[in-house]
Amino acid sequence: MRITPYLNYFSEELKKLKRLNLERRLRLIESAQNPEIILDGRKVIILCSNNYLGLANSRYLKKAAIDAIKTFGIGSCASRLISGNMTLHEELEERVANFKRKQCTLIFNSGYHANTGIIPAIANEGDLILSDELNHASIIDGCRLSRAETIVYPHKDVNFIENILKKSRHKKRLLVTDGIFSMDGDIAPLSEIVQLKNKYDFLLIVDEAHATGVIGKDGRGVVDYLNLNDSVDIIMGTFGKALGSYGAYVATNRVIKKYLINKARSLIFSTSLPPSLCASAIKAIEIVEKNPGLIKKLHKNVALIKNNLRSLFPRIPDNEVPIIPLIIGEEEKTMKICERLLKNGLFIQGLRPPSVPQGTSRLRLTVMATHTEGQLKMVTSVIEKIFETYIS
Ligand code: PMP
């Protein structure tokens, strides 16, 4: 087999990425996911994890996972439709349905599996998908797999959506949006979208990956917070962010659940979530339900850091979302600031295209409930010091 020409091609592509300041590399974390981590051999405060409630290293979640391993072993070793459907999958589904106040839920292996499974299961050739331009990559890929006509609408533009719906003669219509936008930390106009749904009739999917365990005083997400549970057909969310575990769920009604079990290829053709992760997700939901103080602490930390940073970044959204985009623009400058922050003990990963649109490279700062007030004060002063030299 001759592979040299391919290797040359890959090397050229990598050189091109480097020239454009778009080359990515892996950083290494050598500790548990606490507010302070060991990164590439150095102790730093982490401010770019989705571990919003600090549950990823919770002793309760760890014990739940270890107990599940003792009883059920490590792997499920088949998809749920063959021989991989275990007690803990169904227990988790019941707990999430209760938490999300929906009729039922279906567990997927990850948010990426969920979005690339449910969207093509629901929309096909001849159908229309309306998708926000800032939706997560897993939604974009789900739309591509579907072969439906996909119209990407300008961010949160409900007038644009209405104009399309007025003209659409498609067999089925689906609107899919992030509830909380993962790179900008703003909230989708769900009430307006539901008003359009009542007028024009389409299926609605809301991705609550960053809203679950975060939004509302009980962390049930943005759909529940806005009292729209009955109007949203499918709520998708993940266990790998605020809930500190791994995997995802789709909360819906019994008919759609049964349909997805029969049609969602990422569920049908992939080994199911290991039982230990189901057990830790169950424990995380229990903790969120029994300890409202945890979410309160997250919201307090969010308010504190946003207030501190608003004079430098006036466009920081005024909401409970722990995602704070510090927009720089140019790729090279973004990564230079990222490295300077690291030297000063802060890890805020720089994000560049294709994760964010061209010209909006940024540091995506995320806050955790477990950051201390002292840490957040230190974070503010380091950011102020470093950004003053770069921004002025
Ligand atoms: N949707 C959104 C909005 C996300 O931010 C992410 C993860 N970054 C996903 C889906 C994918 O979830 P997972 O990491 O569980 O695959």
XYZ file of C-alpha atoms and ligand atoms in Angstrom:
408
model
C 0.000 0.000 0.000
C 1.399 3.408 -0.986
C 0.464 6.040 1.600
C 3.091 8.731 1.026
C 0.952 11.036 -1.183
C -1.770 10.991 1.468
C 0.709 11.839 4.223
C 1.930 14.759 2.115
C -1.656 15.934 1.724
C -2.278 15.740 5.474
C 0.972 17.580 6.238
C 0.072 20.345 3.766
C -3.378 20.701 5.333
C -1.822 20.915 8.806
C 0.652 23.565 7.605
C -2.250 25.543 6.166
C -4.076 25.418 9.520
C -0.893 26.578 11.285
C -0.476 29.499 8.869
C -4.073 30.555 9.566
C -3.551 30.215 13.346
C -6.188 27.493 13.344
C -4.062 24.504 14.315
C -5.376 22.727 17.412
C -3.515 20.638 19.931
C -4.480 18.621 22.954
C -3.671 19.878 26.435
C -3.190 17.334 29.224
C -5.010 17.361 32.563
C -3.223 15.245 35.149
C -5.681 15.596 38.038
C -9.378 15.238 38.818
C -11.758 17.886 37.473
C -11.736 20.307 40.417
C -11.717 24.142 40.235
C -7.928 23.797 40.415
C -6.324 21.260 38.110
C -2.854 20.168 37.073
C -2.558 21.135 33.409
C 0.556 20.203 31.454
C 2.377 19.883 34.782
C 1.201 23.198 36.308
C -1.475 24.044 38.875
C -4.089 26.382 37.341
C -7.688 27.460 37.944
C -9.915 25.943 35.294
C -12.452 28.321 33.716
C -13.464 26.433 30.592
C -15.109 23.267 31.848
C -18.833 22.527 31.570
C -18.638 20.970 35.059
C -20.900 23.838 36.173
C -21.951 22.312 39.502
C -18.569 20.751 40.240
C -20.090 17.252 40.313
C -17.511 15.542 38.074
C -15.353 14.638 41.080
C -18.194 14.255 43.609
C -17.635 11.413 46.047
C -21.352 10.606 45.814
C -21.231 10.214 42.030
C -18.033 8.185 42.302
C -19.579 5.866 44.906
C -22.717 5.396 42.781
C -20.555 4.435 39.786
C -18.380 2.051 41.818
C -21.435 0.353 43.367
C -22.936 -0.078 39.885
C -19.691 -1.595 38.599
C -19.713 -4.075 41.517
C -23.261 -5.168 40.678
C -23.460 -4.824 36.893
C -19.826 -4.856 35.686
C -18.199 -2.475 33.245
C -19.732 -2.657 29.775
C -23.205 -3.298 28.418
C -21.629 -4.945 25.359
C -24.517 -4.463 22.935
C -26.952 -1.840 21.745
C -30.098 -1.493 23.806
C -32.104 -3.260 21.108
C -29.917 -6.374 21.192
C -28.864 -7.187 24.774
C -27.641 -3.879 26.188
C -30.823 -2.591 27.854
C -30.117 -2.833 31.579
C -32.011 -1.945 34.761
C -30.067 1.273 35.246
C -30.929 2.593 31.763
C -34.624 2.356 32.547
C -34.175 3.703 36.078
C -32.298 6.693 34.684
C -35.008 7.285 32.064
C -37.659 7.385 34.752
C -35.646 9.775 36.926
C -34.982 12.164 34.038
C -38.633 12.130 32.893
C -39.611 13.124 36.410
C -36.937 15.821 36.588
C -37.848 17.258 33.166
C -41.616 16.924 33.790
C -42.103 15.107 30.459
C -44.002 11.870 29.769
C -40.867 9.820 29.140
C -37.223 9.930 28.124
C -34.781 7.953 26.013
C -31.095 7.690 26.903
C -28.415 8.227 24.252
C -24.657 7.699 24.612
C -23.827 11.390 24.224
C -25.329 14.650 23.094
C -23.601 14.172 19.762
C -25.241 10.740 19.384
C -28.603 12.207 20.368
C -28.640 15.075 17.870
C -27.213 13.039 15.010
C -29.757 10.311 15.819
C -33.016 12.152 16.417
C -32.841 14.785 13.664
C -32.387 12.353 10.727
C -34.931 10.011 12.324
C -37.543 12.773 12.236
C -36.766 14.741 9.073
C -36.025 13.235 5.665
C -36.041 14.166 1.997
C -39.008 16.445 1.254
C -39.075 17.861 4.786
C -37.872 21.238 6.052
C -35.523 21.880 8.964
C -35.097 25.372 10.391
C -31.852 25.636 12.345
C -30.315 28.636 14.171
C -26.979 29.717 12.676
C -25.282 29.349 16.084
C -26.590 25.844 16.825
C -24.101 23.258 18.080
C -22.093 21.206 15.544
C -23.977 18.020 16.510
C -27.228 19.674 15.353
C -25.579 20.818 12.125
C -24.353 17.269 11.495
C -27.797 15.844 12.340
C -29.342 18.177 9.739
C -26.760 17.108 7.141
C -27.480 13.432 7.763
C -31.219 13.949 7.394
C -31.178 14.950 3.696
C -34.033 17.345 4.462
C -33.926 20.883 3.094
C -32.166 22.806 5.874
C -32.579 26.556 6.187
C -30.111 28.100 8.601
C -31.767 31.211 10.001
C -29.959 34.303 11.345
C -29.371 33.997 15.080
C -32.691 34.141 17.007
C -34.460 35.879 14.096
C -38.134 34.948 14.565
C -39.311 37.212 11.718
C -37.049 35.353 9.328
C -38.459 32.036 10.618
C -42.038 33.230 10.127
C -41.364 34.321 6.544
C -40.031 30.868 5.704
C -42.932 29.102 7.406
C -45.484 31.218 5.535
C -44.106 29.966 2.219
C -43.231 26.372 3.157
C -45.163 23.537 1.502
C -43.004 20.742 2.898
C -44.404 17.439 4.144
C -42.992 17.851 7.661
C -41.349 20.853 9.293
C -38.890 20.804 12.159
C -37.325 23.678 14.058
C -34.236 22.913 16.116
C -32.430 25.304 18.424
C -29.994 25.341 21.295
C -31.856 26.472 24.438
C -28.658 28.106 25.705
C -26.152 28.823 22.959
C -22.951 27.026 23.874
C -20.434 29.617 22.673
C -22.338 32.838 23.449
C -24.289 32.014 26.609
C -27.476 33.665 25.379
C -30.958 32.140 25.467
C -33.145 31.157 22.488
C -36.421 33.122 22.024
C -38.453 30.031 22.930
C -41.727 31.773 23.829
C -41.812 33.498 20.426
C -40.889 30.263 18.668
C -43.736 28.449 20.455
C -46.150 31.198 19.333
C -45.052 30.505 15.749
C -45.492 26.777 16.369
C -49.083 27.343 17.424
C -49.705 29.331 14.245
C -47.801 27.279 11.646
C -47.513 23.815 13.185
C -44.031 22.275 13.183
C -42.069 19.926 15.398
C -39.815 21.649 17.915
C -36.526 20.298 19.327
C -34.658 22.245 22.014
C -31.100 21.302 22.993
C -30.702 21.843 26.741
C -27.100 20.600 26.999
C -26.059 23.787 28.818
C -29.387 24.461 30.550
C -29.832 21.155 32.409
C -28.839 21.569 36.051
C -28.201 25.258 35.394
C -31.285 27.298 34.511
C -34.078 28.009 36.962
C -33.704 27.690 40.698
C -34.174 23.918 40.480
C -32.044 23.469 37.350
C -34.766 21.868 35.233
C -33.705 23.891 32.208
C -34.894 26.788 30.138
C -38.010 25.095 28.690
C -39.344 24.348 32.164
C -38.299 27.800 33.402
C -40.413 29.387 30.647
C -43.283 26.980 31.345
C -43.154 25.526 27.835
C -42.869 21.791 28.627
C -46.118 20.942 26.838
C -45.196 22.940 23.730
C -41.721 21.547 23.064
C -41.967 18.137 21.379
C -38.429 17.016 22.148
C -36.038 18.337 24.771
C -32.522 17.007 24.421
C -29.986 17.356 27.217
C -26.718 15.871 28.429
C -25.314 14.293 31.594
C -21.742 15.300 30.746
C -21.878 18.957 31.714
C -23.593 20.285 34.891
C -24.476 16.715 35.895
C -20.803 15.735 35.945
C -21.258 12.306 34.328
C -21.580 11.347 30.641
C -24.363 10.554 28.173
C -27.544 12.284 27.041
C -31.313 12.106 27.107
C -34.258 12.972 24.929
C -37.394 13.946 26.883
C -40.591 13.592 24.881
C -43.876 11.659 24.676
C -44.444 7.893 24.390
C -45.178 7.864 20.657
C -42.020 9.786 19.732
C -39.952 7.638 22.125
C -41.215 4.447 20.494
C -40.605 5.945 17.049
C -37.010 6.926 17.968
C -36.289 3.443 19.365
C -37.202 2.137 15.908
C -35.591 4.860 13.782
C -32.660 6.606 15.520
C -29.587 4.950 14.030
C -27.166 6.216 16.693
C -29.278 4.411 19.297
C -29.882 1.272 17.253
C -26.306 0.738 16.083
C -24.190 1.735 19.088
C -23.350 -0.071 22.337
C -25.415 1.439 25.138
C -24.124 3.662 27.950
C -22.172 1.705 30.620
C -24.273 1.094 33.760
C -21.804 2.976 36.002
C -22.446 6.194 34.058
C -26.222 5.700 34.344
C -25.776 5.314 38.119
C -23.690 8.492 38.436
C -26.222 10.433 36.339
C -29.053 9.211 38.601
C -27.071 10.336 41.653
C -26.385 13.743 40.055
C -30.108 14.339 39.464
C -30.812 13.338 43.062
C -28.184 15.833 44.291
C -29.618 18.634 42.126
C -33.137 17.899 43.376
C -32.156 17.748 47.053
C -29.636 20.607 47.142
C -31.053 23.789 45.615
C -28.174 25.607 47.360
C -25.772 24.245 44.755
C -27.524 25.997 41.863
C -27.935 29.100 44.002
C -24.171 29.138 44.535
C -23.604 28.754 40.777
C -25.928 31.687 40.037
C -24.172 33.762 42.728
C -20.774 33.046 41.155
C -22.142 33.843 37.691
C -23.481 37.223 38.875
C -20.223 38.014 40.677
C -17.894 37.383 37.750
C -20.215 38.970 35.175
C -20.484 42.157 37.254
C -16.730 42.244 37.652
C -16.025 41.803 33.950
C -18.792 43.943 32.480
C -16.735 47.155 32.348
C -14.181 45.382 30.116
C -16.818 43.429 28.160
C -20.061 45.474 28.134
C -21.890 42.928 25.952
C -21.759 40.077 28.479
C -25.373 38.738 28.614
C -27.215 39.591 31.828
C -28.608 36.126 32.674
C -27.946 33.080 34.892
C -25.915 31.284 32.217
C -22.366 30.388 33.334
C -20.944 30.813 29.816
C -19.177 34.149 29.324
C -17.749 34.884 25.872
C -14.740 37.220 25.952
C -14.685 38.062 22.267
C -11.326 39.026 20.767
C -11.843 38.592 17.022
C -8.485 37.517 15.597
C -7.273 33.945 16.024
C -3.621 34.751 16.741
C -4.411 37.352 19.382
C -6.941 35.023 21.022
C -4.378 32.258 21.443
C -1.693 34.700 22.648
C -4.019 35.948 25.383
C -4.911 32.355 26.243
C -1.212 31.526 26.746
C -0.616 34.698 28.826
C -3.559 33.804 31.063
C -2.136 30.294 31.487
C 1.227 31.713 32.554
C -0.708 33.664 35.188
C -2.527 30.561 36.464
C -5.839 30.711 34.537
C -6.979 28.127 32.009
C -9.563 29.666 29.642
C -9.326 27.853 26.317
C -9.308 30.006 23.180
C -11.985 29.088 20.643
C -11.572 29.684 16.931
C -13.449 28.760 13.734
C -15.111 26.376 13.028
C -16.222 26.279 16.706
C -17.248 29.949 16.372
C -17.944 32.140 13.293
C -15.052 33.765 11.425
C -13.841 36.970 13.083
C -15.311 36.124 16.508
C -12.509 34.086 18.072
C -12.815 34.245 21.804
C -12.010 32.981 25.229
C -15.067 31.105 26.432
C -15.016 31.562 30.191
C -17.211 29.231 32.238
C -17.937 29.508 35.941
C -18.507 26.667 38.389
C -20.469 26.555 41.647
C -17.305 25.282 43.315
C -15.106 28.259 42.428
C -14.455 30.206 45.628
C -15.013 33.937 45.955
C -11.251 34.342 46.420
C -10.555 32.457 43.197
C -13.057 34.583 41.274
C -11.495 37.806 42.619
C -8.083 36.610 41.504
C -9.535 35.634 38.092
C -10.960 39.139 37.630
C -7.746 40.916 38.484
C -5.612 38.687 36.224
C -8.048 39.154 33.317
C -8.131 42.920 33.840
C -4.334 43.126 33.910
C -3.809 41.028 30.789
C -6.689 42.377 28.698
C -5.749 46.011 29.354
C -2.456 45.507 27.513
C -4.066 43.578 24.638
C -7.285 45.498 24.128
C -6.010 49.084 24.397
N -25.291 20.179 22.228
C -24.623 21.233 22.732
C -25.311 22.570 22.748
C -23.327 21.082 23.210
O -22.651 22.132 23.679
C -22.730 19.797 23.195
C -21.328 19.530 23.749
N -20.422 20.505 23.652
C -23.460 18.737 22.649
C -24.737 18.955 22.192
C -22.842 17.364 22.570
O -22.940 16.719 23.799
P -21.893 15.590 24.207
O -20.652 16.280 24.653
O -22.584 14.814 25.270
O -21.661 14.771 22.965
